[in-house]
Amino acid sequence: MRKDYQLPKFYDRLVCRTGAVSQAVGSAYIELRNTKIICAVYGPREVAKKQEFNIQATVACELKFATFSCRRRRRHIQDSQEKEYSQIIVQALQPVVRLDKYPKSQIDIFITVLQNDGSVLGGAITAASVALADSGIEIFDVAIGCCLRQIGDLSLIDPTYLEEEGRLNNEEEDEIVTNANVTIALLPSLNQVSALIMNGELDVDSTQRIIKDCLEGCIRIYPVVRECLTKSLEEKMSRN
Amino acid sequence: MSSSTLSEGRKQFIVDGVTQDCRADGRRCIDFRRFQIETGIVSNTNGSARLRQYGTDVLVGIKAEIGQPKQERSNTGHLEFYVDCSSYNTTEIDGHIGDFTTQLTKSLERIYDSENVLDLKSLTIIAGEQVWVLYIDAVVLECCGNLLDCISIAVKAALYNTRIPGVSVNDEEGVLELEISDDPNDEKKLSIDKVPVIVSCNKIGHRYVVDATQEEECCSSGRLLIAVNDRNNICSLQKSGTGSLDPSTIFEMIETARQAAVPLNQELLQTLKREERSNNDKCGFFAN
């Protein structure tokens, strides 16, 4: 039983919108319960001359938690966690974008986490792909991110902030309860995993099980994203 | 080594070899290269280890210093990593050398700086105020592929070798004073039961290869870092590099890495125990 609502199942409160930032080429806003993420895509733009020549496009990402988004106040400067997240997002999106279509150019992705209530990395990956799709940059697929927290035998998909950090309340001191966090980015139509990150301690079977559960979580999010993108496209068409 | 420096013929040779489970140096796909490990070789550290393998030489030093706890974990000590690749002269690094070392440092920090790995509570001196911070610095003297795995083995060995001096807290009229004992019998060892080694699994052709050489890394179409501890549990997973993987590939990679890690962990522990018992004088740094 979870504190905020019953039954630990899937994103039943996922809100996804495109066109959140009017100046950007593409943008998206995502809400996973209390986690709110906004993402803007700029580019493709010419890379600075001093950088080395690259026949393929480069994807750059900057993720920032708003200073007020977490329990503790964040600093203005990107800290190591934000840098790590940015790097994982780049890794998740590189196989998605048709890099060969945009030689010598760079695609910039800016992500701001307005409110952090867990599952930020998964949400950010999804938001970034929706924004990419909205921008019209050619992509193979959308990357859907999903987080999962395993505590003992309990799997929590889309964990809240407390669940991400927490252990079971009834845990006894000497009893070792295994716990792990996993985040996956899935390209649903290609059935490929473009990012995978896990921390914790689990045996091989449980590891495989939670990866499967997490993949299933991604698949459940996909229709919401697809619906959001079709709707935004229809709106654009009717406007023209 | 960037992939462009390897000829197509050579690549084909490596891939074909891997397909037949016989690699260029005669190993099977799940075999690690043999390595030598020495511990306790830098006197100014609390723990140190040097790993030597064909073409690879990594030195890890651990210094324990009293510092303030991290904000988000005020009741436990923590680890700080730094990987120094400055003398590591290779063409593997496509981008900026800083990015390369930051990536290594990040991966190590993410995997090791966790309660699942070390008993970080035992590093607390005064909860919320003073804790032991372990500065773990790795110097890469020479490298021939599979750098992260080598560093992780050396880190585990250095942690095994680490001794933390005893500290007594004296309360003098409300002012807390720390006194570090210099009695060697008062030193504390760290438990490495749950400390993992990292096994990077590369997909080459249709097979999975551990401990890849630089040449093999060029032929790899996907890489997964898998951290496995002595209890054969998975402590961390991380997809590395570009490209994407099929879910079934990931499961097979995890299984391969676990199979490779069992003998690796056993061998490492035996070597460390043997080394500790023998306790002979180390002769020269670069000797033998």
Short mmCIF file of C-alpha atoms in Angstrom, two decimals:
data_model
loop_
_atom_site.label_atom_id
_atom_site.label_comp_id
_atom_site.label_asym_id
_atom_site.label_seq_id
_atom_site.Cartn_x
_atom_site.Cartn_y
_atom_site.Cartn_z
CA MET A 1 0.00 0.00 0.00
CA ARG A 2 1.40 3.39 -0.85
CA LYS A 3 0.92 6.53 1.09
CA ASP A 4 -0.39 8.79 -1.62
CA TYR A 5 -2.81 6.44 -3.33
CA GLN A 6 -3.68 2.81 -3.37
CA LEU A 7 -2.07 0.00 -5.32
CA PRO A 8 1.47 0.51 -6.56
CA LYS A 9 0.63 0.54 -10.21
CA PHE A 10 1.77 2.62 -13.12
CA TYR A 11 1.47 6.18 -14.22
CA ASP A 12 -2.19 6.85 -13.74
CA ARG A 13 -1.58 10.53 -13.42
CA LEU A 14 0.70 11.39 -16.26
CA VAL A 15 0.05 14.69 -17.95
CA CYS A 16 1.92 15.46 -21.14
CA ARG A 17 1.68 18.61 -23.26
CA THR A 18 3.69 20.05 -26.10
CA GLY A 19 4.38 23.67 -26.91
CA ALA A 20 5.11 24.84 -23.38
CA VAL A 21 7.84 27.28 -24.46
CA SER A 22 6.78 29.39 -27.43
CA GLN A 23 10.27 30.58 -28.44
CA ALA A 24 11.74 27.11 -28.59
CA VAL A 25 11.74 24.96 -31.71
CA GLY A 26 10.06 22.25 -29.73
CA SER A 27 9.02 21.94 -26.11
CA ALA A 28 7.16 19.76 -23.69
CA TYR A 29 5.73 19.79 -20.21
CA ILE A 30 5.27 16.63 -18.18
CA GLU A 31 3.64 15.98 -14.86
CA LEU A 32 4.04 12.70 -13.03
CA ARG A 33 1.93 13.22 -9.98
CA ASN A 34 3.88 15.94 -8.19
CA THR A 35 6.95 15.84 -10.38
CA LYS A 36 6.80 18.64 -12.91
CA ILE A 37 9.31 18.92 -15.71
CA ILE A 38 9.57 21.40 -18.55
CA CYS A 39 11.79 20.83 -21.55
CA ALA A 40 12.79 22.96 -24.54
CA VAL A 41 14.68 21.97 -27.67
CA TYR A 42 16.68 24.45 -29.75
CA GLY A 43 18.48 23.75 -32.98
CA PRO A 44 19.88 22.24 -35.01
CA ARG A 45 22.37 25.08 -34.97
CA GLU A 46 25.88 25.51 -36.28
CA VAL A 47 28.58 24.49 -33.82
CA ALA A 48 31.23 26.98 -32.80
CA LYS A 49 34.25 27.01 -35.10
CA LYS A 50 36.70 26.15 -32.36
CA GLN A 51 35.03 22.79 -31.81
CA GLU A 52 36.19 19.91 -33.91
CA PHE A 53 34.46 18.91 -37.10
CA ASN A 54 31.82 16.23 -36.78
CA ILE A 55 29.98 14.68 -39.70
CA GLN A 56 27.11 13.78 -37.38
CA ALA A 57 25.01 16.05 -35.24
CA THR A 58 25.82 16.28 -31.55
CA VAL A 59 23.17 16.27 -28.88
CA ALA A 60 23.77 18.48 -25.85
CA CYS A 61 21.60 18.45 -22.78
CA GLU A 62 21.45 20.63 -19.72
CA LEU A 63 19.24 19.51 -16.89
CA LYS A 64 18.67 21.83 -13.99
CA PHE A 65 16.60 21.45 -10.88
CA ALA A 66 14.90 24.73 -10.08
CA THR A 67 16.45 26.04 -6.86
CA PHE A 68 13.14 25.58 -5.03
CA SER A 69 12.22 22.23 -6.56
CA CYS A 70 13.57 19.90 -3.88
CA ARG A 71 13.27 19.67 -0.13
CA ARG A 72 16.63 21.31 0.24
CA ARG A 73 17.39 24.40 -1.78
CA ARG A 74 19.47 23.70 -4.85
CA ARG A 75 22.29 25.93 -6.00
CA HIS A 76 22.23 27.90 -9.23
CA ILE A 77 25.28 26.14 -10.60
CA GLN A 78 24.83 22.67 -12.05
CA ASP A 79 25.87 20.13 -9.43
CA SER A 80 27.26 16.66 -10.05
CA GLN A 81 23.88 14.92 -9.95
CA GLU A 82 22.48 17.29 -12.55
CA LYS A 83 25.52 16.76 -14.74
CA GLU A 84 25.16 13.00 -14.42
CA TYR A 85 21.49 13.15 -15.34
CA SER A 86 22.28 15.36 -18.34
CA GLN A 87 24.81 12.84 -19.53
CA ILE A 88 22.39 9.92 -19.21
CA ILE A 89 19.74 11.87 -21.12
CA VAL A 90 22.19 12.54 -23.95
CA GLN A 91 22.99 8.84 -24.02
CA ALA A 92 19.30 7.94 -24.09
CA LEU A 93 18.55 10.33 -26.95
CA GLN A 94 21.54 9.83 -29.22
CA PRO A 95 20.17 6.63 -30.75
CA VAL A 96 16.79 8.34 -31.20
CA VAL A 97 17.81 11.34 -33.29
CA ARG A 98 18.78 10.89 -36.93
CA LEU A 99 22.21 12.34 -36.32
CA ASP A 100 23.34 11.77 -39.92
CA LYS A 101 20.68 14.21 -41.16
CA TYR A 102 22.26 17.16 -39.40
CA PRO A 103 25.99 17.23 -40.08
CA LYS A 104 28.16 19.81 -38.35
CA SER A 105 25.31 20.90 -36.10
CA GLN A 106 24.25 20.71 -32.52
CA ILE A 107 20.86 20.11 -30.97
CA ASP A 108 20.39 21.68 -27.55
CA ILE A 109 18.01 20.29 -24.99
CA PHE A 110 17.26 22.27 -21.86
CA ILE A 111 15.33 20.64 -19.06
CA THR A 112 14.11 22.33 -15.91
CA VAL A 113 12.67 20.34 -13.07
CA LEU A 114 10.11 22.60 -11.43
CA GLN A 115 9.10 20.22 -8.71
CA ASN A 116 10.81 17.03 -7.66
CA ASP A 117 8.68 14.23 -6.32
CA GLY A 118 10.68 11.29 -7.56
CA SER A 119 11.18 9.58 -10.95
CA VAL A 120 12.84 12.71 -12.31
CA LEU A 121 15.25 10.96 -14.65
CA GLY A 122 12.55 8.84 -16.31
CA GLY A 123 10.27 11.83 -16.66
CA ALA A 124 13.05 13.99 -18.06
CA ILE A 125 13.88 11.44 -20.75
CA THR A 126 10.23 11.21 -21.80
CA ALA A 127 9.87 15.01 -21.76
CA ALA A 128 12.98 15.44 -23.88
CA SER A 129 11.74 12.98 -26.52
CA VAL A 130 8.33 14.63 -26.66
CA ALA A 131 10.01 18.00 -27.13
CA LEU A 132 12.25 16.53 -29.84
CA ALA A 133 9.24 15.10 -31.64
CA ASP A 134 7.47 18.45 -31.31
CA SER A 135 10.45 20.28 -32.79
CA GLY A 136 10.22 18.38 -36.06
CA ILE A 137 13.81 17.18 -35.87
CA GLU A 138 13.92 13.80 -37.56
CA ILE A 139 13.83 10.95 -35.10
CA PHE A 140 13.61 7.17 -35.35
CA ASP A 141 11.42 6.70 -32.32
CA VAL A 142 10.62 8.34 -29.01
CA ALA A 143 12.57 7.31 -25.91
CA ILE A 144 10.27 6.57 -23.01
CA GLY A 145 11.85 6.77 -19.57
CA CYS A 146 10.60 4.93 -16.53
CA CYS A 147 11.90 4.56 -12.98
CA LEU A 148 11.34 1.73 -10.55
CA ARG A 149 12.18 1.30 -6.90
CA GLN A 150 12.54 -2.16 -5.44
CA ILE A 151 12.32 -2.57 -1.67
CA GLY A 152 12.49 -6.18 -0.56
CA ASP A 153 9.77 -7.93 -2.55
CA LEU A 154 7.93 -4.75 -3.29
CA SER A 155 8.29 -3.11 -6.71
CA LEU A 156 7.21 0.48 -6.99
CA ILE A 157 6.95 1.85 -10.49
CA ASP A 158 7.16 5.63 -10.69
CA PRO A 159 8.34 6.05 -7.09
CA THR A 160 7.76 9.28 -5.19
CA TYR A 161 10.62 11.19 -3.62
CA LEU A 162 10.07 9.49 -0.25
CA GLU A 163 9.85 6.07 -1.82
CA GLU A 164 13.07 6.60 -3.77
CA GLU A 165 15.02 7.23 -0.60
CA GLY A 166 13.00 5.21 1.84
CA ARG A 167 13.11 1.73 3.18
CA LEU A 168 10.25 -0.33 4.52
CA ASN A 169 8.85 0.99 7.78
CA ASN A 170 8.68 -2.42 9.39
CA GLU A 171 12.30 -3.16 8.56
CA GLU A 172 14.16 -4.57 11.51
CA GLU A 173 17.68 -3.40 12.16
CA ASP A 174 19.44 -6.69 11.64
CA GLU A 175 17.34 -7.85 8.72
CA ILE A 176 18.89 -7.07 5.39
CA VAL A 177 16.30 -5.86 2.95
CA THR A 178 17.51 -5.58 -0.59
CA ASN A 179 16.71 -2.38 -2.36
CA ALA A 180 17.48 -0.92 -5.73
CA ASN A 181 16.61 1.93 -8.05
CA VAL A 182 16.47 1.40 -11.76
CA THR A 183 15.79 3.76 -14.65
CA ILE A 184 15.32 2.61 -18.23
CA ALA A 185 14.81 4.41 -21.52
CA LEU A 186 12.98 2.27 -24.06
CA LEU A 187 12.42 2.93 -27.75
CA PRO A 188 9.06 1.17 -27.96
CA SER A 189 8.63 0.69 -31.71
CA LEU A 190 12.21 -0.53 -32.20
CA ASN A 191 12.18 -2.49 -28.92
CA GLN A 192 15.62 -1.20 -27.99
CA VAL A 193 16.92 0.06 -24.66
CA SER A 194 18.92 3.24 -25.04
CA ALA A 195 19.71 3.91 -21.39
CA LEU A 196 19.84 1.69 -18.36
CA ILE A 197 21.02 2.61 -14.93
CA MET A 198 20.64 0.65 -11.73
CA ASN A 199 21.88 1.10 -8.18
CA GLY A 200 21.36 -1.17 -5.23
CA GLU A 201 21.92 -4.81 -4.52
CA LEU A 202 19.87 -7.59 -6.05
CA ASP A 203 20.44 -11.14 -7.24
CA VAL A 204 20.48 -11.87 -10.95
CA ASP A 205 16.89 -13.15 -11.16
CA SER A 206 15.44 -10.16 -9.34
CA THR A 207 17.52 -7.83 -11.51
CA GLN A 208 16.05 -9.37 -14.63
CA ARG A 209 12.57 -9.18 -13.14
CA ILE A 210 12.78 -5.51 -12.24
CA ILE A 211 14.15 -4.66 -15.68
CA LYS A 212 11.16 -6.44 -17.21
CA ASP A 213 8.78 -4.62 -14.88
CA CYS A 214 10.38 -1.33 -15.73
CA LEU A 215 10.14 -2.05 -19.47
CA GLU A 216 6.47 -2.79 -18.96
CA GLY A 217 6.16 0.56 -17.22
CA CYS A 218 7.66 2.24 -20.30
CA ILE A 219 5.18 0.48 -22.55
CA ARG A 220 2.30 1.72 -20.42
CA ILE A 221 3.49 5.32 -20.76
CA TYR A 222 3.84 5.10 -24.53
CA PRO A 223 0.12 5.50 -25.43
CA VAL A 224 -0.10 8.68 -23.36
CA VAL A 225 2.88 10.14 -25.21
CA ARG A 226 1.55 9.04 -28.56
CA GLU A 227 -1.84 10.56 -27.87
CA CYS A 228 -0.21 13.82 -26.80
CA LEU A 229 1.84 13.98 -29.98
CA THR A 230 -1.07 13.19 -32.31
CA LYS A 231 -3.19 15.78 -30.60
CA SER A 232 -0.53 18.45 -30.90
CA LEU A 233 -0.02 17.62 -34.55
CA GLU A 234 -3.75 17.86 -35.24
CA GLU A 235 -3.82 21.24 -33.57
CA LYS A 236 -0.92 22.45 -35.68
CA MET A 237 -2.61 21.19 -38.86
CA SER A 238 -5.91 22.88 -38.06
CA ARG A 239 -4.10 26.15 -37.34
CA ASN A 240 -2.51 26.22 -40.77
CA MET B 1 41.69 4.07 -29.89
CA SER B 2 38.97 5.48 -32.04
CA SER B 3 37.27 2.98 -34.30
CA SER B 4 38.61 4.62 -37.44
CA THR B 5 42.20 3.65 -36.67
CA LEU B 6 41.47 -0.07 -36.97
CA SER B 7 41.43 -1.57 -40.43
CA GLU B 8 38.34 -3.40 -41.69
CA GLY B 9 40.32 -6.61 -42.07
CA ARG B 10 41.55 -6.49 -38.50
CA LYS B 11 38.03 -5.82 -37.26
CA GLN B 12 36.71 -8.80 -39.19
CA PHE B 13 39.47 -10.96 -37.71
CA ILE B 14 38.54 -9.95 -34.16
CA VAL B 15 34.81 -10.46 -34.70
CA ASP B 16 35.35 -13.87 -36.30
CA GLY B 17 37.65 -14.90 -33.48
CA VAL B 18 35.09 -13.89 -30.87
CA THR B 19 32.40 -15.84 -32.74
CA GLN B 20 34.54 -18.97 -32.33
CA ASP B 21 35.19 -18.21 -28.66
CA CYS B 22 38.89 -17.77 -29.28
CA ARG B 23 40.17 -14.24 -29.03
CA ALA B 24 43.32 -12.73 -30.49
CA ASP B 25 45.26 -13.46 -27.28
CA GLY B 26 43.86 -16.97 -26.89
CA ARG B 27 41.32 -16.18 -24.18
CA ARG B 28 37.72 -17.31 -24.16
CA CYS B 29 34.97 -14.69 -24.17
CA ILE B 30 34.43 -14.79 -20.41
CA ASP B 31 38.09 -14.91 -19.40
CA PHE B 32 39.82 -12.04 -17.70
CA ARG B 33 43.46 -11.32 -18.34
CA ARG B 34 45.69 -12.43 -15.51
CA PHE B 35 46.64 -9.63 -13.17
CA GLN B 36 49.07 -8.98 -10.40
CA ILE B 37 48.03 -7.04 -7.38
CA GLU B 38 50.09 -5.44 -4.65
CA THR B 39 48.67 -3.69 -1.63
CA GLY B 40 50.04 -1.29 0.93
CA ILE B 41 52.72 0.19 -1.25
CA VAL B 42 52.29 3.91 -0.68
CA SER B 43 53.25 4.76 2.88
CA ASN B 44 51.47 8.09 3.12
CA THR B 45 48.06 6.57 2.47
CA ASN B 46 45.63 4.69 4.67
CA GLY B 47 45.34 2.05 2.00
CA SER B 48 46.75 1.54 -1.44
CA ALA B 49 46.90 -0.99 -4.21
CA ARG B 50 48.52 -1.35 -7.58
CA LEU B 51 47.12 -3.51 -10.32
CA ARG B 52 49.24 -4.68 -13.19
CA GLN B 53 47.93 -6.48 -16.18
CA TYR B 54 49.27 -6.88 -19.66
CA GLY B 55 49.48 -3.28 -20.87
CA THR B 56 47.61 -1.83 -17.92
CA ASP B 57 48.97 -0.33 -14.74
CA VAL B 58 46.73 1.36 -12.20
CA LEU B 59 47.68 2.74 -8.80
CA VAL B 60 45.01 3.53 -6.22
CA GLY B 61 45.61 5.38 -2.99
CA ILE B 62 43.04 5.94 -0.27
CA LYS B 63 43.41 8.73 2.25
CA ALA B 64 41.02 9.03 5.15
CA GLU B 65 40.48 12.54 6.38
CA ILE B 66 38.10 13.98 8.89
CA GLY B 67 35.56 16.20 7.25
CA GLN B 68 32.00 17.30 7.22
CA PRO B 69 29.24 14.97 6.07
CA LYS B 70 27.30 15.56 2.91
CA GLN B 71 24.13 17.57 3.41
CA GLU B 72 21.77 14.85 2.28
CA ARG B 73 23.46 12.13 4.33
CA SER B 74 24.46 13.80 7.56
CA ASN B 75 24.87 10.61 9.59
CA THR B 76 27.33 8.73 7.42
CA GLY B 77 30.78 9.17 6.00
CA HIS B 78 31.31 9.29 2.28
CA LEU B 79 33.77 8.55 -0.49
CA GLU B 80 35.29 10.95 -2.98
CA PHE B 81 36.81 9.64 -6.17
CA TYR B 82 39.30 11.08 -8.57
CA VAL B 83 40.80 9.40 -11.61
CA ASP B 84 43.98 10.88 -13.00
CA CYS B 85 44.65 9.95 -16.60
CA SER B 86 47.16 12.66 -17.37
CA SER B 87 49.99 10.30 -18.13
CA TYR B 88 47.68 7.94 -19.92
CA ASN B 89 48.73 8.43 -23.46
CA THR B 90 46.26 6.83 -25.78
CA THR B 91 44.18 7.70 -28.76
CA GLU B 92 41.10 6.13 -27.19
CA ILE B 93 39.88 9.46 -26.00
CA ASP B 94 37.96 11.00 -28.85
CA GLY B 95 36.78 14.05 -27.01
CA HIS B 96 38.28 16.06 -24.22
CA ILE B 97 40.39 14.21 -21.66
CA GLY B 98 38.51 16.00 -18.88
CA ASP B 99 35.20 14.52 -20.01
CA PHE B 100 36.70 11.07 -20.10
CA THR B 101 38.03 11.21 -16.54
CA THR B 102 34.84 12.83 -15.26
CA GLN B 103 32.86 9.94 -16.69
CA LEU B 104 35.08 7.39 -14.98
CA THR B 105 34.92 9.30 -11.72
CA LYS B 106 31.13 9.58 -11.90
CA SER B 107 30.66 5.88 -12.55
CA LEU B 108 32.91 4.94 -9.65
CA GLU B 109 31.24 7.36 -7.30
CA ARG B 110 27.79 6.17 -8.24
CA ILE B 111 28.68 2.54 -7.70
CA TYR B 112 30.82 2.72 -4.57
CA ASP B 113 29.51 5.65 -2.56
CA SER B 114 26.50 3.75 -1.28
CA GLU B 115 25.39 2.05 1.90
CA ASN B 116 24.85 -1.11 -0.08
CA VAL B 117 28.57 -1.33 -0.72
CA LEU B 118 30.35 -0.14 2.40
CA ASP B 119 29.22 0.32 5.95
CA LEU B 120 29.34 4.09 5.74
CA LYS B 121 27.80 4.42 9.20
CA SER B 122 31.01 3.04 10.69
CA LEU B 123 32.81 6.10 9.28
CA THR B 124 30.79 8.46 11.47
CA ILE B 125 32.66 10.15 14.31
CA ILE B 126 30.09 12.67 15.56
CA ALA B 127 26.79 12.20 13.75
CA GLY B 128 25.90 15.22 11.66
CA GLU B 129 29.20 16.99 12.33
CA GLN B 130 32.40 15.05 11.85
CA VAL B 131 32.86 11.99 9.67
CA TRP B 132 35.65 10.18 7.89
CA VAL B 133 35.83 11.04 4.23
CA LEU B 134 37.70 8.51 2.13
CA TYR B 135 39.49 10.17 -0.76
CA ILE B 136 40.04 7.44 -3.33
CA ASP B 137 42.42 8.54 -6.06
CA ALA B 138 43.41 6.39 -8.99
CA VAL B 139 46.40 7.14 -11.16
CA VAL B 140 46.41 5.45 -14.54
CA LEU B 141 50.02 4.81 -15.47
CA GLU B 142 49.36 2.71 -18.50
CA CYS B 143 46.22 1.43 -20.15
CA CYS B 144 45.26 -1.20 -22.66
CA GLY B 145 41.48 -1.30 -22.69
CA ASN B 146 38.95 -2.08 -20.01
CA LEU B 147 40.15 0.71 -17.76
CA LEU B 148 37.13 0.98 -15.48
CA ASP B 149 37.19 -2.71 -14.55
CA CYS B 150 40.89 -2.52 -13.69
CA ILE B 151 40.35 0.55 -11.54
CA SER B 152 37.47 -1.16 -9.74
CA ILE B 153 39.60 -4.20 -8.91
CA ALA B 154 42.36 -1.94 -7.60
CA VAL B 155 39.83 0.07 -5.58
CA LYS B 156 38.49 -3.09 -3.97
CA ALA B 157 42.02 -4.20 -3.11
CA ALA B 158 42.87 -0.78 -1.70
CA LEU B 159 39.71 -0.77 0.42
CA TYR B 160 40.72 -4.18 1.78
CA ASN B 161 44.08 -2.68 2.69
CA THR B 162 42.64 0.46 4.27
CA ARG B 163 43.12 1.01 8.00
CA ILE B 164 41.24 3.79 9.69
CA PRO B 165 42.79 5.10 12.89
CA GLY B 166 40.74 5.10 16.07
CA VAL B 167 39.34 8.41 17.22
CA SER B 168 38.26 9.37 20.70
CA VAL B 169 35.97 12.29 21.36
CA ASN B 170 36.73 14.32 24.48
CA ASP B 171 34.11 16.66 25.81
CA GLU B 172 35.91 19.54 27.42
CA GLU B 173 33.46 22.01 28.84
CA GLY B 174 31.08 21.70 25.97
CA VAL B 175 33.80 21.85 23.32
CA LEU B 176 34.26 18.56 21.57
CA GLU B 177 37.82 17.62 20.82
CA LEU B 178 38.90 14.82 18.57
CA GLU B 179 41.96 12.82 19.34
CA ILE B 180 43.36 10.50 16.71
CA SER B 181 45.16 7.55 18.18
CA ASP B 182 48.49 6.49 16.70
CA ASP B 183 48.26 3.01 18.13
CA PRO B 184 48.33 0.53 15.22
CA ASN B 185 46.20 -1.90 17.26
CA ASP B 186 43.45 0.65 17.45
CA GLU B 187 43.00 0.73 13.69
CA LYS B 188 39.80 -0.31 12.06
CA LYS B 189 39.48 -2.40 8.90
CA LEU B 190 36.75 -1.98 6.36
CA SER B 191 34.55 -4.90 5.42
CA ILE B 192 34.70 -5.59 1.70
CA ASP B 193 32.05 -8.35 1.66
CA LYS B 194 29.69 -6.21 -0.30
CA VAL B 195 32.20 -4.29 -2.39
CA PRO B 196 31.68 -5.14 -6.06
CA VAL B 197 34.02 -5.31 -8.99
CA ILE B 198 32.88 -3.83 -12.25
CA VAL B 199 32.64 -6.11 -15.25
CA SER B 200 32.16 -4.34 -18.58
CA CYS B 201 30.44 -6.59 -21.02
CA ASN B 202 30.91 -5.82 -24.71
CA LYS B 203 28.75 -7.12 -27.49
CA ILE B 204 30.92 -8.19 -30.38
CA GLY B 205 29.19 -9.96 -33.24
CA HIS B 206 26.61 -12.11 -31.50
CA ARG B 207 28.69 -12.88 -28.44
CA TYR B 208 29.53 -11.10 -25.23
CA VAL B 209 33.10 -10.38 -24.26
CA VAL B 210 34.47 -9.33 -20.89
CA ASP B 211 37.80 -7.58 -20.25
CA ALA B 212 38.06 -6.35 -23.82
CA THR B 213 41.33 -5.05 -25.16
CA GLN B 214 41.47 -1.69 -26.87
CA GLU B 215 41.13 -3.33 -30.27
CA GLU B 216 38.12 -5.33 -29.16
CA GLU B 217 36.51 -2.24 -27.69
CA CYS B 218 36.58 -0.72 -31.19
CA CYS B 219 34.54 -3.62 -32.52
CA SER B 220 32.00 -3.46 -29.71
CA SER B 221 28.46 -2.59 -30.72
CA GLY B 222 27.20 -2.06 -27.19
CA ARG B 223 28.59 -2.02 -23.69
CA LEU B 224 27.05 -2.58 -20.29
CA LEU B 225 28.83 -2.02 -16.98
CA ILE B 226 27.79 -4.55 -14.39
CA ALA B 227 28.97 -4.40 -10.79
CA VAL B 228 28.98 -7.79 -9.05
CA ASN B 229 29.89 -8.39 -5.40
CA ASP B 230 31.12 -11.45 -3.48
CA ARG B 231 27.60 -12.73 -2.95
CA ASN B 232 27.10 -12.75 -6.73
CA ASN B 233 24.53 -10.02 -6.47
CA ILE B 234 24.26 -7.20 -8.98
CA CYS B 235 25.09 -3.86 -7.37
CA SER B 236 24.87 -1.63 -10.37
CA LEU B 237 24.10 -1.57 -14.05
CA GLN B 238 24.90 1.13 -16.50
CA LYS B 239 24.69 1.19 -20.23
CA SER B 240 27.76 2.90 -21.52
CA GLY B 241 28.67 4.44 -24.83
CA THR B 242 26.35 5.22 -27.70
CA GLY B 243 23.91 2.91 -29.43
CA SER B 244 21.03 0.92 -28.02
CA LEU B 245 20.55 -2.67 -26.86
CA ASP B 246 17.79 -5.20 -27.18
CA PRO B 247 16.23 -6.20 -23.82
CA SER B 248 17.16 -9.87 -24.32
CA THR B 249 20.76 -8.82 -25.01
CA ILE B 250 20.82 -7.03 -21.67
CA PHE B 251 19.71 -10.16 -19.81
CA GLU B 252 22.34 -12.27 -21.53
CA MET B 253 25.01 -9.69 -20.77
CA ILE B 254 24.07 -9.69 -17.08
CA GLU B 255 24.36 -13.47 -16.99
CA THR B 256 27.72 -13.43 -18.81
CA ALA B 257 29.10 -10.82 -16.46
CA ARG B 258 27.98 -12.76 -13.41
CA GLN B 259 29.67 -15.89 -14.71
CA ALA B 260 32.87 -13.96 -15.32
CA ALA B 261 32.75 -12.19 -11.98
CA VAL B 262 32.55 -15.31 -9.77
CA PRO B 263 36.11 -16.54 -10.42
CA LEU B 264 37.36 -12.95 -10.54
CA ASN B 265 36.05 -12.11 -7.08
CA GLN B 266 37.31 -15.39 -5.65
CA GLU B 267 40.74 -14.99 -7.12
CA LEU B 268 41.01 -11.42 -5.92
CA LEU B 269 40.04 -12.31 -2.36
CA GLN B 270 42.51 -15.21 -2.26
CA THR B 271 45.32 -13.04 -3.60
CA LEU B 272 44.58 -10.32 -1.07
CA LYS B 273 44.52 -12.78 1.83
CA ARG B 274 47.74 -14.40 0.68
CA GLU B 275 49.40 -11.04 0.30
CA GLU B 276 48.32 -9.96 3.77
CA ARG B 277 49.70 -13.14 5.33
CA SER B 278 53.04 -13.03 3.58
CA ASN B 279 53.63 -9.45 4.73
CA ASN B 280 57.12 -9.39 3.28
CA ASP B 281 58.99 -6.20 2.57
CA LYS B 282 57.97 -4.67 -0.67
CA CYS B 283 60.97 -4.24 -2.86
CA GLY B 284 60.98 -1.08 -4.90
CA PHE B 285 58.07 0.39 -6.67
CA PHE B 286 58.76 -0.44 -10.24
CA ALA B 287 61.06 -3.33 -9.43
CA ASN B 288 60.33 -6.89 -10.54
#
